[in-house]
mmCIF file of C-alpha atoms in Angstrom:
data_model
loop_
_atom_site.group_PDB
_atom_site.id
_atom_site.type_symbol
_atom_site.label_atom_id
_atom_site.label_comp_id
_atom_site.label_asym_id
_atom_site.label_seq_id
_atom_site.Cartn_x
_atom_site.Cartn_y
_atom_site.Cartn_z
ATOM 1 C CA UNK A 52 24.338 24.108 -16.985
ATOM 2 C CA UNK A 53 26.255 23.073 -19.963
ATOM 3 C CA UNK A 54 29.106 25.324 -19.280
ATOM 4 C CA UNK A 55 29.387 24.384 -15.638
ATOM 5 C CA UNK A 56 29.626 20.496 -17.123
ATOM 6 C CA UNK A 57 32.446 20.802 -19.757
ATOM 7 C CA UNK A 58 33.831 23.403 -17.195
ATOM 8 C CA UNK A 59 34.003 20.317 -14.832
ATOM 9 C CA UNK A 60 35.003 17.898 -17.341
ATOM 10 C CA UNK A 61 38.134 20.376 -18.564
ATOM 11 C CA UNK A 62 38.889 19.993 -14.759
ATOM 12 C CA UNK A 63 39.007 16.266 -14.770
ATOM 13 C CA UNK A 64 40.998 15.737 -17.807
ATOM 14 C CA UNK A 65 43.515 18.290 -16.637
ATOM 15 C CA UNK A 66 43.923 16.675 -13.312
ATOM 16 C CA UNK A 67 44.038 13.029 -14.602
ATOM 17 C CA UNK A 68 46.451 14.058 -17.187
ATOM 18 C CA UNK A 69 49.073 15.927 -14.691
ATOM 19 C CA UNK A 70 50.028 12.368 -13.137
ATOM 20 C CA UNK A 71 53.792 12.895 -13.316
ATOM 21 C CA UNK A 72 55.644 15.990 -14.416
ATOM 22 C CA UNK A 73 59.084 16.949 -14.890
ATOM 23 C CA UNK A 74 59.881 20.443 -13.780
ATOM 24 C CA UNK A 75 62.911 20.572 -15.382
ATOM 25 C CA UNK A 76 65.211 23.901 -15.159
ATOM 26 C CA UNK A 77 65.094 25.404 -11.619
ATOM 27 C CA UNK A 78 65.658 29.403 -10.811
ATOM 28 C CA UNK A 79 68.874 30.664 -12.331
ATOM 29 C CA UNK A 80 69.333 27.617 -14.410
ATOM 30 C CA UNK A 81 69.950 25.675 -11.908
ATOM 31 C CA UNK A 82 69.311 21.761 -13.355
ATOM 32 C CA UNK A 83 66.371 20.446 -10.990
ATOM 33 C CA UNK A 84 64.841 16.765 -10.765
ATOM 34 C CA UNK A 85 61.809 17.388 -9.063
ATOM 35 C CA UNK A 86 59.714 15.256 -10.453
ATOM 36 C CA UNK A 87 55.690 16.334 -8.972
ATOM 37 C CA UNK A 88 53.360 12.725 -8.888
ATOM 38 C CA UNK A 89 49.960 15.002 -7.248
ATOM 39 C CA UNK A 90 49.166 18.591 -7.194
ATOM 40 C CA UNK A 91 46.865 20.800 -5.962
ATOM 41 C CA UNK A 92 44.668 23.858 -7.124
ATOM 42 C CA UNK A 93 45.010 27.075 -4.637
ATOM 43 C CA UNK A 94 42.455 28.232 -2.880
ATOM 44 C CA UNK A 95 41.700 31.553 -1.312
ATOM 45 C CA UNK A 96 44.019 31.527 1.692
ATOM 46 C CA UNK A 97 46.281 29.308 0.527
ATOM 47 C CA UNK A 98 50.043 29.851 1.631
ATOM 48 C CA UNK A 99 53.183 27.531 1.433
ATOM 49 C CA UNK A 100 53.448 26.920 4.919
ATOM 50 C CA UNK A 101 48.968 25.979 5.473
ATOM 51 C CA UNK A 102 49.409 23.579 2.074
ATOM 52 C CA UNK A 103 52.564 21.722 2.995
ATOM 53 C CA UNK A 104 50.883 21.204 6.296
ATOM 54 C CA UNK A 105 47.741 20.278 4.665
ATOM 55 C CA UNK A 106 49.383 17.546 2.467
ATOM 56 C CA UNK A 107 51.904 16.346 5.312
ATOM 57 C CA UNK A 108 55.207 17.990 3.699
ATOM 58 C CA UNK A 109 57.711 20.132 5.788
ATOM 59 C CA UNK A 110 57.875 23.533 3.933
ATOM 60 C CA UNK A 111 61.875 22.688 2.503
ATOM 61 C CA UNK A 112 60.213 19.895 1.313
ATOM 62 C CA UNK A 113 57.579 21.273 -0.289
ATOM 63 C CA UNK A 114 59.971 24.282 -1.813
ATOM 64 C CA UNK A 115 61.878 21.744 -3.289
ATOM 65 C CA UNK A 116 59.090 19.860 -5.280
ATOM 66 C CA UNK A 117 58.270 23.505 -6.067
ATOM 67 C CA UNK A 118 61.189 25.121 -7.498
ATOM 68 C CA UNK A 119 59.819 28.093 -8.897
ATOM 69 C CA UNK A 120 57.400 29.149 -6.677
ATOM 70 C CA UNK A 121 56.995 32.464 -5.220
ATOM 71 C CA UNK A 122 55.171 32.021 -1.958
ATOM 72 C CA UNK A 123 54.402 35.515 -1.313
ATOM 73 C CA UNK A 124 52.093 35.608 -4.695
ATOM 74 C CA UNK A 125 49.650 32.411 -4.753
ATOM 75 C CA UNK A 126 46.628 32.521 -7.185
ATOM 76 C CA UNK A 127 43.350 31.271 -6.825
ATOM 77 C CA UNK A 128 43.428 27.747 -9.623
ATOM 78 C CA UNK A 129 47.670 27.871 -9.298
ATOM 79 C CA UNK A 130 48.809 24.287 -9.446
ATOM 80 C CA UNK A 131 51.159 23.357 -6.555
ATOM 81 C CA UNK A 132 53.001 20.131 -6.437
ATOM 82 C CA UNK A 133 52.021 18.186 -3.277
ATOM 83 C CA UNK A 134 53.210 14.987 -4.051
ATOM 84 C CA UNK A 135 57.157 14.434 -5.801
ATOM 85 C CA UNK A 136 60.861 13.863 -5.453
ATOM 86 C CA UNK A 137 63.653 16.692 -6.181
#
């Protein structure tokens, strides 16, 4: 019970503290703005096309507040921007 409690807490803090990130460098160095406001942990059956659709966002859209994403490899607990500007 302990575990599952700091487990949830680690959660929390990780989520509250991802309010705005940079991403920086895009693939092949490209320079990239996107700046990500919300994200959202993967869950089995997750692709880029069902989350962008989940969270509103046409899939360029969602590509581009996700530079370096490979959409044919999604993890289970991957963070995906839902919410941003590029």
């Amino acid at each position: 019970m302990f575990f599952k409690l700091v487990f949830v807490l680690s959660l929390v803090l990780m989520i509250s503290g991802a309010d705005s990130i940079n991403i920086g460098i895009g693939i092949g160095g490209q320079d990239s703005s996107a700046v990500c406001n919300g994200v959202h942990g993967a869950v089995s059956g997750d692709t880029c096309s069902t989350v962008a659709q989940e969270f509103g966002l046409s899939l360029q859209d969602f590509m581009n507040i996700n530079p370096n994403i490979n959409c044919d490899v999604i993890f289970v607990g991957q963070w995906l921007c839902v919410d941003g500007s590029a």
